[in-house]
GROMACS .gro file of C-alpha atoms in nm:
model
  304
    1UNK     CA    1   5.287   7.334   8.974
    2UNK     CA    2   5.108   7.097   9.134
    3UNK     CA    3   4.975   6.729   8.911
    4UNK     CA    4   4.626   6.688   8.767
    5UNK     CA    5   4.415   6.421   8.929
    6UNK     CA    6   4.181   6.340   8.699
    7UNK     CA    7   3.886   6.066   8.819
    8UNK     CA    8   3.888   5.755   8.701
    9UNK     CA    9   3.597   5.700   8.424
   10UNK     CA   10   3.323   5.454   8.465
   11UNK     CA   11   3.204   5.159   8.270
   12UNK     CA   12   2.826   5.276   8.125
   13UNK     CA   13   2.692   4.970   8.300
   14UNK     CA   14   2.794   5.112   8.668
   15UNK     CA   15   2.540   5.290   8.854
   16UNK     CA   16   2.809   5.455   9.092
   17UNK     CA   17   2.867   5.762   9.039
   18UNK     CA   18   3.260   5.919   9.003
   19UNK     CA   19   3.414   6.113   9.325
   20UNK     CA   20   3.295   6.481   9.379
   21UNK     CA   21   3.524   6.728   9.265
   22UNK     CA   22   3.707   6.910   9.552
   23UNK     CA   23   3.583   7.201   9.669
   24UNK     CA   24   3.853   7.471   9.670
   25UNK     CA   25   3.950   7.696   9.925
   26UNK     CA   26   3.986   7.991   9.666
   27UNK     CA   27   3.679   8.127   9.466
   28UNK     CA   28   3.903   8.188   9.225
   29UNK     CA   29   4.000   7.830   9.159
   30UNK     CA   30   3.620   7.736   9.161
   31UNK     CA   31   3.549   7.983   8.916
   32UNK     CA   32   3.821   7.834   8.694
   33UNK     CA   33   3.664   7.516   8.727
   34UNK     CA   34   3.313   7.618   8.633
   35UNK     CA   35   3.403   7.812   8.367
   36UNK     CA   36   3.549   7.495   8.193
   37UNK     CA   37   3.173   7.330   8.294
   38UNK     CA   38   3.022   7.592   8.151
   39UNK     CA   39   3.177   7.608   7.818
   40UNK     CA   40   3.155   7.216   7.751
   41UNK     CA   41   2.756   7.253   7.834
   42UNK     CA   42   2.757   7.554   7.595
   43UNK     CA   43   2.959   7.344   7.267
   44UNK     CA   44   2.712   7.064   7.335
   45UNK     CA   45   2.383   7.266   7.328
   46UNK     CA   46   2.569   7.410   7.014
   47UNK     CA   47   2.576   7.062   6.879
   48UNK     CA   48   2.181   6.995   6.934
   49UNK     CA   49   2.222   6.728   7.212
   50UNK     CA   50   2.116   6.649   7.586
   51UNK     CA   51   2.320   6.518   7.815
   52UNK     CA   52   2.198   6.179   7.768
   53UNK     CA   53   2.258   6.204   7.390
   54UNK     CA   54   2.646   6.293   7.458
   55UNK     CA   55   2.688   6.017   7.698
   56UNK     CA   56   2.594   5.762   7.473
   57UNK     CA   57   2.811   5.891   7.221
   58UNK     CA   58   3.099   5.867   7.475
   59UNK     CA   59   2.986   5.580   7.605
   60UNK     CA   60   2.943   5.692   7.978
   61UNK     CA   61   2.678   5.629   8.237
   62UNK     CA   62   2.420   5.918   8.163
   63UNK     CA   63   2.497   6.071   8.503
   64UNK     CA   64   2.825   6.168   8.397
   65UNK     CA   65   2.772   6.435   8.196
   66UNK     CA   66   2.584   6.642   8.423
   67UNK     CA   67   2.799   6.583   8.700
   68UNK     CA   68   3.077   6.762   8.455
   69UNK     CA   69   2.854   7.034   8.311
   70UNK     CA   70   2.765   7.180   8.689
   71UNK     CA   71   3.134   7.132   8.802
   72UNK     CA   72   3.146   6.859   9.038
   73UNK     CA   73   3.333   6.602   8.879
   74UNK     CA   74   3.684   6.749   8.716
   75UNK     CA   75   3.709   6.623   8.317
   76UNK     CA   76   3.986   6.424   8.231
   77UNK     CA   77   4.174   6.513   7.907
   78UNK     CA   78   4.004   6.235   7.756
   79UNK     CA   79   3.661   6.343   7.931
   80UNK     CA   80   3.743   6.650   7.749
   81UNK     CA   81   3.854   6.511   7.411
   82UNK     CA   82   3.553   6.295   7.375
   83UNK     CA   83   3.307   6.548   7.409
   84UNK     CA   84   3.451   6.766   7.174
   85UNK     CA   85   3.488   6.514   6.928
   86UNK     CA   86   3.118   6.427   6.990
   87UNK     CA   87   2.992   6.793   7.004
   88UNK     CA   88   3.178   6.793   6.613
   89UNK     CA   89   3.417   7.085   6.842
   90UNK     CA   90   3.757   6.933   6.827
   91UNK     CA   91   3.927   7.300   6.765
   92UNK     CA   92   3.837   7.382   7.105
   93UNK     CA   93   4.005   7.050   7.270
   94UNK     CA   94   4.373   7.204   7.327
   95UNK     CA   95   4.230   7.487   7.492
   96UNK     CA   96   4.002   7.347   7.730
   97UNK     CA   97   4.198   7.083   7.869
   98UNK     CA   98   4.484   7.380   7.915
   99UNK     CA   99   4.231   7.542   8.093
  100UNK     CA  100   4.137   7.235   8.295
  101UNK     CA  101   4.461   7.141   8.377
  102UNK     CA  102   4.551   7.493   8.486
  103UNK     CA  103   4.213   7.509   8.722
  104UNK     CA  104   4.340   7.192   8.915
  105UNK     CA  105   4.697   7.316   8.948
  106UNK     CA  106   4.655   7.695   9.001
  107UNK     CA  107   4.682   7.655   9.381
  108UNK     CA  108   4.954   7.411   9.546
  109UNK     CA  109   5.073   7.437   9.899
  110UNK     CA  110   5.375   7.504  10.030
  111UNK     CA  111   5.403   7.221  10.254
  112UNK     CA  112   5.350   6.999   9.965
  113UNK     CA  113   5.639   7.146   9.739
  114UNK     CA  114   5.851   7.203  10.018
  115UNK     CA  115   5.792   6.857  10.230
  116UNK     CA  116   6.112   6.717  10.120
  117UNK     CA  117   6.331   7.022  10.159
  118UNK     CA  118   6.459   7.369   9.943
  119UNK     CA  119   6.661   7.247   9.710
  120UNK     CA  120   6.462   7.071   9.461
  121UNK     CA  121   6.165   7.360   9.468
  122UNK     CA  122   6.463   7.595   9.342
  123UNK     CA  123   6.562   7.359   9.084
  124UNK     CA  124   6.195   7.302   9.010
  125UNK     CA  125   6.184   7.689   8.807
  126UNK     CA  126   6.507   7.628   8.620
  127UNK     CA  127   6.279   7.532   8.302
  128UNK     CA  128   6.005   7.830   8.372
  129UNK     CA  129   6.282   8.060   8.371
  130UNK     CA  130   6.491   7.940   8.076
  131UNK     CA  131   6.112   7.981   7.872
  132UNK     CA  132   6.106   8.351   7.978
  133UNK     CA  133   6.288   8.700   7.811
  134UNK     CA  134   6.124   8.932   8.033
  135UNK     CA  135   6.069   8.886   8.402
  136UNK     CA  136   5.857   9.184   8.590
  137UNK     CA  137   5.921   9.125   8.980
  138UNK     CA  138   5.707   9.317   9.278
  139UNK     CA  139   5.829   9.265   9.633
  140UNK     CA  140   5.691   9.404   9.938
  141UNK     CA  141   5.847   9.274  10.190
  142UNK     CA  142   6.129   9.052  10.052
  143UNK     CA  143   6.471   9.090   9.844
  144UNK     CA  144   6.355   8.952   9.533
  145UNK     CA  145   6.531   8.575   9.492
  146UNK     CA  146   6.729   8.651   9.178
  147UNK     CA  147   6.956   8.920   9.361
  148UNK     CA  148   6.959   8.772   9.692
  149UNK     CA  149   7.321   8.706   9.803
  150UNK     CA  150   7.409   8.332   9.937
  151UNK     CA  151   7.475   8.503  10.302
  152UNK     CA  152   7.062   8.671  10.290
  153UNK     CA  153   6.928   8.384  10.104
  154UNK     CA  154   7.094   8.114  10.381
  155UNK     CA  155   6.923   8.336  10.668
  156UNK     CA  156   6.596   8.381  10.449
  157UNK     CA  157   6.559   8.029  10.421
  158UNK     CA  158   6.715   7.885  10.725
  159UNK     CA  159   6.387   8.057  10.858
  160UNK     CA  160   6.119   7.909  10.620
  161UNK     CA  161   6.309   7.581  10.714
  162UNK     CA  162   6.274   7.643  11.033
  163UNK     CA  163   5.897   7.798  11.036
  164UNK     CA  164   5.756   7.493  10.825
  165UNK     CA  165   5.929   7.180  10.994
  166UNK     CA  166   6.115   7.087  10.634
  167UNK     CA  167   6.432   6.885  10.618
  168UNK     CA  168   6.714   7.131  10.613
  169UNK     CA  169   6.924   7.115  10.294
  170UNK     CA  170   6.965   7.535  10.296
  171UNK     CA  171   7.346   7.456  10.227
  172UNK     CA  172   7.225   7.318   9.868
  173UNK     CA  173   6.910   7.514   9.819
  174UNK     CA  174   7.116   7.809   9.841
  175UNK     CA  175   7.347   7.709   9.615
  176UNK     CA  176   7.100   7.620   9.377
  177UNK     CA  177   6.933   7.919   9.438
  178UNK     CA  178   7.290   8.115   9.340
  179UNK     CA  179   7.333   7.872   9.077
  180UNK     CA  180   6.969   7.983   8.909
  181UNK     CA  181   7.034   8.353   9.007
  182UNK     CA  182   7.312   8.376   8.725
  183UNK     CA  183   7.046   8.421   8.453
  184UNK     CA  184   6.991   8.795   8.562
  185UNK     CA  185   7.341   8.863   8.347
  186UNK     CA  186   7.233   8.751   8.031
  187UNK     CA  187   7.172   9.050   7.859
  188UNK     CA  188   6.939   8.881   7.625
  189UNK     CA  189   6.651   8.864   7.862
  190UNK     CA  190   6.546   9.149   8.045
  191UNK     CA  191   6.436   9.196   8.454
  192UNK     CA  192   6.184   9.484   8.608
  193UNK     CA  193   6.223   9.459   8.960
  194UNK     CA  194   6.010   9.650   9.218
  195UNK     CA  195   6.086   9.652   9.560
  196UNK     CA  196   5.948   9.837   9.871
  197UNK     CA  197   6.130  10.073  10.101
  198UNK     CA  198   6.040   9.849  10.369
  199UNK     CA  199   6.237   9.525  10.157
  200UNK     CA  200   6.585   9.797  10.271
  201UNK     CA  201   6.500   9.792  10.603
  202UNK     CA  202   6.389   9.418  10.711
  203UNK     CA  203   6.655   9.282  10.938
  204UNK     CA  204   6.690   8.970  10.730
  205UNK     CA  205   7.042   8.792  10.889
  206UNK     CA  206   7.285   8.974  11.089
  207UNK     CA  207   7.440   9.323  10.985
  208UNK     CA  208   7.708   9.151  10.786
  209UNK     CA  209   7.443   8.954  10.577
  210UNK     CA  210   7.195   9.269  10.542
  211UNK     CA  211   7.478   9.544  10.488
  212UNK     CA  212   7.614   9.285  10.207
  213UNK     CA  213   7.301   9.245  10.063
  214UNK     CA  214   7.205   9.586  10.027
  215UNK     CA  215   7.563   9.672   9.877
  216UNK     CA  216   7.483   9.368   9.593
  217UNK     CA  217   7.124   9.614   9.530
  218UNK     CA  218   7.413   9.855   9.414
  219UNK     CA  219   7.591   9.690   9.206
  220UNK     CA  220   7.308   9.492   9.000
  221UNK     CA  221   7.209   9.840   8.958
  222UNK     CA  222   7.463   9.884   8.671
  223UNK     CA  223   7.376   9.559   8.477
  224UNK     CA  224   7.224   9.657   8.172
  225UNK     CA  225   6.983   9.415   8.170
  226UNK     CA  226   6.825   9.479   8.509
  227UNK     CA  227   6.577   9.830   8.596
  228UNK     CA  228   6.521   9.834   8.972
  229UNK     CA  229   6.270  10.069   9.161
  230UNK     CA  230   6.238  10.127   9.476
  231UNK     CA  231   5.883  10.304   9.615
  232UNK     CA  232   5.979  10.517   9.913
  233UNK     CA  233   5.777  10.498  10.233
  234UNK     CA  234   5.716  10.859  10.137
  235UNK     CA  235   5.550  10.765   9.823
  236UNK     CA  236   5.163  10.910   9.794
  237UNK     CA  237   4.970  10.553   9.742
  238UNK     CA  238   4.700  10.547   9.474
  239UNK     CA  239   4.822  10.211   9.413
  240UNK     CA  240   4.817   9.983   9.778
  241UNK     CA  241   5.145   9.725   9.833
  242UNK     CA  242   5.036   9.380   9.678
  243UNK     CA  243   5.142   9.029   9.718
  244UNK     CA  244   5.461   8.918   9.597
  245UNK     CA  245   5.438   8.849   9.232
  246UNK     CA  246   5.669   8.724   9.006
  247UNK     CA  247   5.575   8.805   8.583
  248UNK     CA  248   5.662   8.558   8.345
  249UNK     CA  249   5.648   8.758   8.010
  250UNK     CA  250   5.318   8.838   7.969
  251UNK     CA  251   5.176   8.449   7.973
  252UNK     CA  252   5.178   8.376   8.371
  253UNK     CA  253   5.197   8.557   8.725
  254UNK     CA  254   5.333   8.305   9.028
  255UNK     CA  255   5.214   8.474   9.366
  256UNK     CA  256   5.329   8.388   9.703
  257UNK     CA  257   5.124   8.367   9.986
  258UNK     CA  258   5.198   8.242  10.341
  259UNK     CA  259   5.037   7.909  10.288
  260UNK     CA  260   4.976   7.878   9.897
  261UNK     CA  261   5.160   7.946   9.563
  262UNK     CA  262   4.939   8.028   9.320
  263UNK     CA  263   4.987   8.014   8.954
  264UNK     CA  264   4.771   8.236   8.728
  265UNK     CA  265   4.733   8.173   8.346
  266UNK     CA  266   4.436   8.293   8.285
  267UNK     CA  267   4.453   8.630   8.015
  268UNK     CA  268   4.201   8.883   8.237
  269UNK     CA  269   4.429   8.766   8.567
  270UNK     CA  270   4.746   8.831   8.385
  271UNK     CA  271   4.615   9.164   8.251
  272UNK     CA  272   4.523   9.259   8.528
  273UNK     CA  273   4.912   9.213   8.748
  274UNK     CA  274   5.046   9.363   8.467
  275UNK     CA  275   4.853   9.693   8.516
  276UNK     CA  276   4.845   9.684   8.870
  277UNK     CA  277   5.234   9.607   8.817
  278UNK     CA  278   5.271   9.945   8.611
  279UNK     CA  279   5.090  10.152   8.848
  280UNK     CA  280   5.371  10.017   9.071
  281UNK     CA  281   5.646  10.114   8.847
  282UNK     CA  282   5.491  10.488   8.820
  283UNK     CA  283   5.517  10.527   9.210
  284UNK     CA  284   5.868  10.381   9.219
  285UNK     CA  285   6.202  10.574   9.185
  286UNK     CA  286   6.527  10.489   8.997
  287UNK     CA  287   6.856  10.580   8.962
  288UNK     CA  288   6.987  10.791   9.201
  289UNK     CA  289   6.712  10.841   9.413
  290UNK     CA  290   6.717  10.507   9.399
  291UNK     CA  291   7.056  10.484   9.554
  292UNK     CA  292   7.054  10.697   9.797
  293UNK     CA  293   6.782  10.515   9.968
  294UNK     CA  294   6.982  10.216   9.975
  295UNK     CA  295   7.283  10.378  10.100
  296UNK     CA  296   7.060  10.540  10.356
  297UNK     CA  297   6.940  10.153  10.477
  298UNK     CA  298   7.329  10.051  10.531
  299UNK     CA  299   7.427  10.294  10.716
  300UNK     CA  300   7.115  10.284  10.940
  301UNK     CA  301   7.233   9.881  10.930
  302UNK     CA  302   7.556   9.954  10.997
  303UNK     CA  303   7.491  10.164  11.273
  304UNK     CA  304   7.741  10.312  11.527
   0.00000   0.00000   0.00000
């Protein structure tokens, strides 16, 4: 995802104060943020100091600290590693600057990771996906990218080309895309997908693309590897359609909005996709049922 910027720290003699911290579109960001505030206040009150006390030690203007504490200036790592070491707390170092660095990069826009085309952003998961065994996909609206066929992913993203003003490299996204795609056959790792009726039925491409597309749903079917569930438009909802999510084990979720992809690390935000994920599968169907719902779609694709 998306770089930390950390500020630039300040000589104690300069009065200036560093640059306010951003303020995020997304209360969940902000709460990401001030959680990391708040738990550097709460090791240093643990420690018996002020704010004035752990400045000197770090040797920062005495304005700093507060600034970090109530979340307006963003800790560097070695904002973060100083104060630990002079709160006598270096055990908790690793894990707060994780959790720092994860508040700055949890939200990155599209038009920044797609400004210079497709293909790198596919490339840009190869390593994310090599770390992962088991991959839990939801997707309401979408064929999920790791069973997309070259035809349905050129259409798919001739249109996001299109839609956000990108250069268009499709040609080679695509074929990175395909290129990435092949790790659904190792039977070593291990891929939930959940799709909505309404994913069978979005005219994505012309009938060739769709009615191919659909016929590739078959056949991945069989892979031993791969469980996909469809959730009929018949389907009673005590669980609403979500986002599309994408699992990574049970250590990150990457959601994709129209504007934003978000990356979520935190444990309660993971927990919480991963139950809303197997409410999905308990509404879903499988196997044959699954089948003939996709067999239904091309022929209503096909048409006369």
């Amino acid at each position: 995802m998306g770089p930390s910027h950390p500020p630039q720290r300040l000589h104690p003699l300069l009065a200036t104060p560093p640059p306010t911290m951003p303020t995020s579109s997304s209360s969940s960001a902000q709460a990401a943020r001030a959680a990391v505030a708040a738990r550097l206040r709460e090791l240093r009150l643990e420690a018996g100091l002020s704010g004035v006390e752990l400045a000197q030690r770090c040797g920062w203007h005495k304005a700093k600290c507060s600034r970090i504490e109530n979340a307006r200036t963003p800790p560097s790592d070695a904002d973060i590693r100083a104060w630990c070491a002079a709160c006598g707390a270096e055990r908790h170092t690793e894990d707060l600057i994780a959790s720092s660095r994860h508040a700055e990069s949890m939200f990155v826009e599209w038009q920044r990771k797609q400004r210079t085309g497709l293909r790198r952003l596919q490339d840009s998961y190869l390593e994310r996906y090599r770390d992962t065994t088991h991959f839990r996909v939801y997707s309401p609206d979408i064929v999920p990218g790791f069973v997309q066929t070259p035809a349905y992913a050129t259409a798919l993203l001739s249109s996001i080309t299109e839609f956000r003003k990108i250069p268009n490299d499709v040609s080679a996204a695509v074929a990175a895309r395909t290129r990435r795609s092949q790790i659904i056959h190792d039977s070593h790792r291990r891929f939930a997908l959940i799709v909505e009726e309404s994913v069978l039925r979005y005219r994505i491409g012309d009938t060739e693309a769709m009615t191919g597309q659909l016929g590739h749903l078959l056949s991945i079917m069989s892979l031993p590897a791969v469980s996909l569930g469809i959730i009929p438009f018949s389907a009673s909802r005590p669980m609403w359609p979500l986002e599309a999510c994408y699992i990574f084990d049970d250590r990150l979720v990457q959601v994709e909005l129209l504007t934003t992809d978000v990356t979520l690390r935190a444990p309660t935000e993971v927990a919480t996709y991963l139950r809303a994920f197997d409410e999905l599968h308990k509404l879903a169907v499988y196997g044959e049922h699954a089948r003939n719902l996709i067999t239904s779609a091309i022929a209503e694709v096909s048409g006369p």
